[in-house]
Coordinates of C-alpha atoms in Angstrom, one line a residue:
M16 CA 0.0 0.0 0.0
V17 CA 2.4 2.6 -1.2
S18 CA 1.3 6.0 -2.4
A19 CA 3.0 7.9 -5.2
L20 CA 1.9 11.3 -3.9
G21 CA 3.7 13.2 -1.2
M22 CA 1.8 15.9 0.5
T23 CA 3.9 17.9 2.9
A24 CA 1.8 19.8 5.4
V25 CA 3.2 22.3 7.9
L26 CA 3.6 20.7 11.3
G27 CA 2.0 22.6 14.1
G28 CA 2.3 22.1 17.8
C29 CA 1.6 18.5 18.9
G30 CA -1.3 18.0 21.3
V31 CA -1.6 21.7 22.3
T32 CA -3.8 22.7 25.2
D33 CA -4.6 26.4 25.5
G34 CA -5.8 28.2 28.6
S35 CA -9.5 27.6 27.9
G36 CA -9.1 23.8 28.3
D37 CA -9.6 23.2 24.6
V38 CA -7.3 20.4 23.2
T39 CA -5.6 20.2 19.8
L40 CA -4.9 16.6 18.8
K41 CA -2.1 16.2 16.3
L42 CA -2.5 13.3 13.8
V43 CA 0.1 12.3 11.2
A44 CA -1.3 10.0 8.5
A45 CA -0.1 8.2 5.4
D46 CA -1.4 9.0 1.9
Y47 CA -3.2 6.2 0.1
G48 CA -4.2 8.4 -2.9
D49 CA -2.4 8.6 -6.2
S50 CA -3.3 12.2 -7.1
A51 CA -4.4 15.4 -5.4
A52 CA -8.0 14.5 -6.2
N53 CA -8.1 11.4 -3.9
S54 CA -5.5 12.3 -1.4
S55 CA -6.1 11.0 2.1
K56 CA -5.9 14.6 3.3
K57 CA -9.4 15.1 2.0
Y58 CA -10.7 12.0 3.9
W59 CA -9.1 13.1 7.2
D60 CA -10.1 16.7 6.9
K61 CA -13.7 15.7 6.3
L62 CA -13.6 13.3 9.3
A63 CA -12.0 15.9 11.5
E64 CA -14.6 18.5 10.6
E65 CA -17.4 16.1 11.4
Y66 CA -15.9 15.2 14.7
E67 CA -15.2 18.8 15.7
A68 CA -18.8 19.7 15.0
D69 CA -19.9 17.4 17.9
H70 CA -16.8 18.1 20.1
P71 CA -16.2 21.8 20.1
D72 CA -13.5 21.6 22.7
V73 CA -11.3 19.4 20.4
T74 CA -9.4 20.4 17.3
V75 CA -7.9 17.6 15.1
D76 CA -4.8 18.9 13.3
V77 CA -4.0 16.5 10.4
S78 CA -0.8 16.2 8.4
V79 CA -0.6 13.8 5.6
Y80 CA 2.6 12.5 4.0
S81 CA 3.4 10.0 1.3
W82 CA 4.4 6.4 2.2
N83 CA 7.9 7.3 1.2
D84 CA 8.1 9.9 3.9
V85 CA 5.6 9.2 6.7
D86 CA 7.5 6.8 8.8
R87 CA 10.6 8.9 8.7
K88 CA 8.7 12.0 9.6
V89 CA 7.2 10.4 12.7
R90 CA 10.6 9.1 13.7
E91 CA 12.0 12.6 13.4
M92 CA 9.2 14.0 15.5
V93 CA 9.7 11.4 18.2
A94 CA 13.5 11.9 18.2
A95 CA 12.9 15.7 18.6
G96 CA 10.8 15.0 21.7
D97 CA 7.7 16.2 19.9
P98 CA 5.6 13.2 18.9
P99 CA 2.1 13.5 17.5
D100 CA -0.8 12.3 19.5
M101 CA -1.6 9.8 16.8
A102 CA 0.4 8.4 13.9
Q103 CA -1.1 6.2 11.1
I104 CA 2.0 4.5 9.8
G105 CA 3.6 1.2 8.8
A106 CA 5.0 -0.1 12.1
Y107 CA 4.5 0.2 15.8
A108 CA 6.7 -2.4 17.6
D109 CA 9.7 -0.1 18.1
Y110 CA 7.7 2.6 19.8
A111 CA 5.8 0.0 21.9
A112 CA 9.1 -1.5 23.1
Q113 CA 10.2 2.0 24.2
D114 CA 7.0 2.4 26.2
Q115 CA 5.9 5.4 24.2
L116 CA 2.5 4.1 23.1
Y117 CA -0.9 3.8 24.8
K118 CA -2.3 0.3 25.0
A119 CA -5.5 -0.4 23.1
D120 CA -7.1 -1.1 26.5
D121 CA -6.3 2.4 27.7
L122 CA -7.9 4.1 24.7
L123 CA -10.8 2.3 23.1
S124 CA -14.3 1.3 24.1
I125 CA -14.9 -2.4 24.6
R126 CA -17.2 -2.3 21.5
T127 CA -14.4 -0.9 19.3
Q128 CA -11.8 -3.3 20.5
A129 CA -14.0 -6.3 20.1
D130 CA -14.9 -5.3 16.5
F131 CA -11.3 -5.6 15.1
V132 CA -10.8 -8.7 12.9
G133 CA -9.2 -11.2 15.1
Q134 CA -5.9 -11.9 13.4
L135 CA -5.3 -8.2 12.7
A136 CA -5.7 -7.3 16.3
S137 CA -3.4 -10.2 17.3
A138 CA -0.8 -8.9 14.9
G139 CA -0.9 -5.6 16.8
Q140 CA 0.3 -7.2 20.0
V141 CA 3.7 -7.2 21.7
K142 CA 4.0 -10.0 24.3
G143 CA 0.2 -10.3 24.4
V144 CA -0.6 -6.6 24.8
Q145 CA -2.1 -4.7 21.9
Y146 CA -0.4 -1.4 21.0
G147 CA -0.9 -1.4 17.2
L148 CA -4.5 -0.6 16.0
P149 CA -5.0 -2.1 12.5
F150 CA -6.1 0.6 10.1
A151 CA -6.4 -0.7 6.6
A152 CA -5.8 -4.2 5.2
S153 CA -5.2 -6.0 2.0
T154 CA -4.6 -9.6 0.9
R155 CA -3.0 -11.2 -2.1
V156 CA -4.5 -13.3 -4.8
L157 CA -3.2 -14.6 -8.2
F158 CA -4.2 -12.3 -11.1
Y159 CA -4.2 -13.7 -14.6
N160 CA -4.7 -12.1 -18.0
K161 CA -7.9 -13.6 -19.4
T162 CA -7.0 -12.7 -23.0
L163 CA -3.6 -14.4 -22.9
F164 CA -5.0 -17.4 -21.2
A165 CA -7.7 -17.8 -23.8
K166 CA -5.1 -17.6 -26.6
A167 CA -3.0 -20.3 -24.9
G168 CA -6.0 -22.5 -24.3
I169 CA -5.4 -22.8 -20.5
T170 CA -7.3 -22.5 -17.3
P171 CA -6.2 -20.7 -14.0
P172 CA -3.8 -22.8 -11.9
E173 CA -4.6 -24.4 -8.6
S174 CA -1.2 -25.9 -7.8
W175 CA 2.5 -25.2 -8.5
D176 CA 2.5 -27.8 -11.2
D177 CA -0.5 -26.2 -12.8
L178 CA 1.2 -22.8 -12.6
A179 CA 4.4 -24.1 -14.3
E180 CA 2.4 -25.8 -17.1
D181 CA 0.4 -22.6 -17.7
A182 CA 3.6 -20.6 -17.8
E183 CA 5.0 -23.0 -20.4
A184 CA 1.9 -22.6 -22.5
L185 CA 2.1 -18.8 -22.2
K186 CA 5.8 -18.8 -23.1
A187 CA 5.1 -20.8 -26.2
K188 CA 2.7 -18.1 -27.3
G189 CA 5.4 -15.4 -26.9
V190 CA 4.1 -13.9 -23.6
K191 CA 6.9 -11.7 -22.2
Y192 CA 6.4 -12.6 -18.6
P193 CA 4.6 -15.9 -18.2
Y194 CA 4.8 -15.5 -14.5
A195 CA 6.1 -12.2 -13.1
L196 CA 8.2 -12.9 -9.9
P197 CA 9.1 -9.5 -8.3
L198 CA 11.9 -10.2 -5.8
G199 CA 13.5 -6.8 -6.3
P200 CA 14.1 -4.6 -3.3
E201 CA 10.9 -2.6 -3.5
E202 CA 8.5 -5.2 -1.9
A203 CA 10.3 -8.5 -2.1
Q204 CA 9.3 -9.4 1.5
A205 CA 5.6 -9.7 0.3
E206 CA 6.2 -12.0 -2.7
T207 CA 8.6 -14.0 -0.5
M208 CA 6.0 -14.6 2.2
Q209 CA 3.3 -15.4 -0.3
W210 CA 5.4 -18.1 -1.8
M211 CA 6.6 -19.4 1.7
L212 CA 2.9 -19.7 2.8
S213 CA 2.0 -21.5 -0.4
G214 CA 4.7 -24.1 0.4
G215 CA 3.5 -24.6 4.0
G216 CA 6.2 -22.3 5.5
G217 CA 6.6 -18.7 6.6
Y218 CA 8.9 -16.3 8.2
T219 CA 8.4 -17.8 11.7
D220 CA 8.1 -21.3 13.1
G221 CA 5.4 -22.6 15.4
A222 CA 7.1 -21.1 18.5
D223 CA 7.2 -17.6 16.9
S224 CA 10.9 -17.6 16.3
Y225 CA 12.3 -17.0 12.9
G226 CA 12.3 -20.0 10.6
I227 CA 13.4 -18.6 7.3
D228 CA 15.6 -21.6 6.4
S229 CA 13.0 -24.2 7.3
P230 CA 12.8 -27.3 5.0
E231 CA 9.5 -26.0 3.6
N232 CA 11.0 -22.7 2.6
I233 CA 14.1 -24.2 1.1
D234 CA 11.8 -26.6 -0.9
T235 CA 9.7 -23.6 -2.1
F236 CA 12.7 -21.6 -3.3
S237 CA 14.4 -24.6 -4.8
W238 CA 11.2 -25.2 -6.9
L239 CA 11.1 -21.5 -7.9
K240 CA 14.7 -21.6 -9.0
E241 CA 14.5 -24.8 -10.9
D242 CA 11.0 -25.1 -12.2
L243 CA 10.1 -21.4 -12.9
V244 CA 13.3 -19.2 -13.2
G245 CA 15.4 -22.1 -14.5
E246 CA 12.9 -22.9 -17.2
D247 CA 12.9 -19.2 -18.4
L248 CA 9.2 -18.7 -17.3
T249 CA 9.6 -15.5 -15.3
G250 CA 10.5 -13.0 -18.1
P251 CA 13.5 -11.0 -19.3
V252 CA 14.3 -9.2 -16.0
A253 CA 16.0 -11.3 -13.3
P254 CA 13.5 -11.7 -10.4
G255 CA 16.0 -10.0 -8.0
E256 CA 15.9 -6.9 -10.2
L257 CA 12.1 -6.9 -10.9
N258 CA 10.2 -4.6 -8.5
R259 CA 6.5 -4.9 -7.8
A260 CA 5.6 -1.6 -9.4
A261 CA 7.3 -2.6 -12.6
A262 CA 5.5 -6.0 -12.6
F263 CA 2.2 -4.3 -12.1
A264 CA 2.9 -1.9 -14.9
A265 CA 3.8 -4.8 -17.2
F266 CA 0.6 -6.5 -16.3
A267 CA -1.3 -3.4 -17.2
K268 CA 0.4 -3.4 -20.6
G269 CA -0.7 -7.0 -21.3
E270 CA 2.8 -8.4 -21.0
V271 CA 2.2 -10.6 -18.0
G272 CA 0.3 -13.9 -17.9
M273 CA 0.2 -14.3 -14.1
L274 CA 1.3 -12.6 -10.9
N275 CA 0.4 -12.1 -7.3
G276 CA -1.4 -8.8 -6.7
H277 CA -3.4 -6.8 -4.2
P278 CA -6.6 -4.7 -4.8
S279 CA -4.9 -1.7 -6.3
L280 CA -3.9 -3.8 -9.3
M281 CA -7.6 -4.0 -10.3
R282 CA -7.7 -0.3 -11.0
I283 CA -4.4 -0.3 -12.9
A284 CA -5.5 -3.2 -15.1
A285 CA -9.0 -1.9 -15.7
K286 CA -7.7 1.6 -16.6
N287 CA -5.6 0.0 -19.3
G288 CA -8.3 -2.3 -20.7
V289 CA -6.7 -5.5 -19.5
K290 CA -9.3 -8.3 -18.9
Y291 CA -8.2 -10.1 -15.8
G292 CA -9.3 -12.8 -13.5
M293 CA -8.4 -13.6 -9.9
V294 CA -8.0 -17.0 -8.1
P295 CA -6.5 -18.0 -4.7
T296 CA -2.8 -18.4 -4.7
P297 CA -1.7 -21.8 -6.0
G298 CA -0.1 -24.0 -3.4
K299 CA 2.2 -27.0 -3.6
E300 CA -0.6 -29.6 -3.9
G301 CA -3.6 -27.3 -4.5
P302 CA -4.9 -23.8 -3.6
S303 CA -2.8 -22.4 -0.8
R304 CA -4.4 -22.8 2.7
S305 CA -3.1 -19.4 3.7
T306 CA -2.3 -16.1 2.0
L307 CA -0.4 -12.9 2.9
G308 CA -2.4 -10.3 4.8
V309 CA -1.0 -6.8 5.2
T310 CA -2.2 -4.1 7.5
D311 CA -1.0 -0.6 8.4
W312 CA -1.2 0.7 12.0
M313 CA -2.7 3.5 14.0
T314 CA -0.6 4.4 17.0
A315 CA -1.2 6.7 19.9
F316 CA 1.7 8.3 21.7
R317 CA 1.5 8.9 25.5
K318 CA 3.7 11.9 25.9
N319 CA 1.0 14.6 25.4
G320 CA -1.3 12.9 27.9
H321 CA -4.6 13.3 25.9
R322 CA -5.7 9.7 26.5
D323 CA -9.4 10.4 26.8
Q324 CA -9.6 12.7 23.8
V325 CA -7.6 10.4 21.6
G326 CA -9.7 7.4 22.7
E327 CA -12.9 9.2 21.9
F328 CA -11.7 10.3 18.5
L329 CA -10.4 6.8 17.6
D330 CA -13.8 5.3 18.6
F331 CA -15.2 7.7 16.0
V332 CA -12.5 6.8 13.4
Y333 CA -13.3 3.1 13.8
S334 CA -17.1 3.4 13.5
E335 CA -18.5 1.2 10.7
K336 CA -19.5 4.2 8.6
N337 CA -16.0 5.7 8.6
V338 CA -14.1 2.4 8.1
L339 CA -16.3 1.6 5.1
A340 CA -15.8 5.0 3.6
F341 CA -12.1 4.7 3.8
S342 CA -12.0 1.2 2.5
R343 CA -14.2 2.0 -0.4
E344 CA -12.3 5.1 -1.4
Y345 CA -9.0 3.2 -1.7
D346 CA -10.1 -0.3 -2.5
L347 CA -8.8 -1.7 0.8
L348 CA -10.3 -4.2 3.2
P349 CA -12.0 -3.1 6.4
V350 CA -10.2 -4.0 9.7
T351 CA -13.4 -4.4 11.6
T352 CA -15.8 -7.3 11.6
S353 CA -18.9 -5.0 11.3
A354 CA -17.6 -3.2 8.2
S355 CA -16.3 -6.5 6.7
G356 CA -19.8 -8.1 7.1
T357 CA -21.4 -5.1 5.4
M358 CA -18.9 -5.2 2.5
A359 CA -19.3 -9.0 2.1
S360 CA -23.0 -8.6 1.5
S361 CA -22.9 -5.4 -0.6
D362 CA -23.2 -5.5 -4.3
E363 CA -21.2 -2.2 -4.4
D364 CA -18.2 -4.1 -3.1
R365 CA -18.3 -7.3 -5.1
H366 CA -15.0 -6.5 -6.8
L367 CA -13.3 -6.8 -3.3
R368 CA -14.9 -10.1 -2.3
P369 CA -12.0 -12.3 -3.5
F370 CA -9.7 -10.4 -1.2
L371 CA -12.2 -10.2 1.6
E372 CA -12.7 -14.0 1.5
E373 CA -8.9 -14.5 1.8
L374 CA -8.6 -12.2 4.8
L375 CA -9.8 -14.7 7.4
A376 CA -7.2 -17.2 6.2
S377 CA -4.4 -14.7 5.9
E378 CA -1.2 -14.5 7.9
L379 CA 0.6 -11.2 8.5
Y380 CA 4.3 -10.3 8.8
P381 CA 5.7 -10.8 12.3
V382 CA 5.3 -7.1 12.9
G383 CA 5.1 -7.5 16.7
K384 CA 8.9 -8.2 16.6
T385 CA 11.0 -5.1 16.9
S386 CA 13.6 -7.0 14.7
W387 CA 11.2 -7.3 11.8
A388 CA 12.2 -4.0 10.2
A389 CA 15.8 -5.1 10.0
V390 CA 14.9 -8.6 8.8
S391 CA 12.5 -7.3 6.2
S392 CA 15.2 -5.0 4.9
Q393 CA 17.6 -7.9 4.6
V394 CA 15.0 -10.0 2.7
K395 CA 14.4 -7.2 0.3
Q396 CA 18.1 -7.0 -0.5
Q397 CA 19.1 -10.7 -0.6
I398 CA 16.1 -12.9 -1.5
G399 CA 16.4 -12.4 -5.2
K400 CA 19.8 -14.2 -5.1
A401 CA 18.1 -17.4 -3.9
V402 CA 16.7 -18.0 -7.4
A403 CA 19.6 -16.7 -9.4
P404 CA 21.6 -19.1 -11.7
G405 CA 24.2 -21.1 -9.8
A406 CA 22.8 -19.9 -6.4
S407 CA 22.0 -22.1 -3.4
P408 CA 18.5 -21.4 -2.1
S409 CA 19.4 -23.1 1.2
G410 CA 22.6 -21.0 1.5
V411 CA 20.8 -17.7 0.9
L412 CA 17.9 -18.6 3.3
G413 CA 20.5 -19.8 5.8
H414 CA 22.3 -16.4 5.6
L415 CA 19.0 -14.6 6.1
Q416 CA 18.1 -16.9 9.1
A417 CA 21.5 -16.1 10.7
S418 CA 20.9 -12.4 10.3
A419 CA 17.3 -12.7 11.7
T420 CA 18.6 -14.7 14.7
R421 CA 21.1 -12.0 15.5
A422 CA 18.5 -9.2 15.2
E423 CA 16.0 -11.2 17.3
S424 CA 18.6 -11.6 20.1
T425 CA 18.7 -7.9 20.6
E426 CA 14.9 -7.6 21.2

């Protein structure tokens, strides 16, 4: 969920209280829009205006930044001793470990807390205590080009073997990228986890320690190296050099037969007239039992001491009406059970149903680990080497596991 638009607002005082007892809550948020017309600034400004109308003693001061900048901006504010009251960002565990955040229990009504989708709320926990409030979610499914599939006379794959056979048929028809495998540094951690899950593995083991070089993960990347990359079924750009944005752009040009994608790919493809279909991610023996789920986080910093005002505002933010409005504006999945239920039964949202159906079977990154940011960075830089000619998948995964173990030992 990366926005191309950077909107730099002027930072005012954080959590200011004047002599009259009025409170100004400072909110820093990420931009999910791709133009000024649909910037998240408009969403938050409207929401703040509605809230302030019923709470005249509270002003909500919103600054919106692009995904390229927002996490850094918040880090800088925290380092300067001037954190916002709330930050809607990509991670929370570091701040929680430093005891800078309110617990969900301290902020939200029981109704709001109970409404979060279960696995998203669990992913917001550090040592069993929830600090990260899920804000927007997405899952991954396999997109395929219906036109190219029809020309090749094939049907969507359900297993790895099916996927390889389909890719061979697409290659025979001259398709540039039979299967696009973006393991470049932009978002390799997502494609990596999607494939790990499809092979019965993941980043962590059953005890919640890193298990990057598990037998299942080694088997998965050995198959990718030998049966897809080694058979020249992943296109002209080496997977380690292919970024997700470039893969999505190639799909929108009709150059890709299949790739893993999230909801934003629907708009990109439709805008370019590409006829696409979506199916669950193929697994080793059949459809994968689990898929990658991703969520961003709302956090609330303790320093300014506005617990009651922040909690009341966040209860408003997480109302069904507001969660649905945000999800529909940006083709994202609701993080609450009530909004998910409404979306599942609404004809207006039928295009999101394949992703919504995957949400309950999704697994998230191990974001509750303060080491995850460092591990994710290493995966982005190194994982493409696992499928390169002459490389050893077990060697690359073993190296990543050793790095992860070192990072985890400092938590």
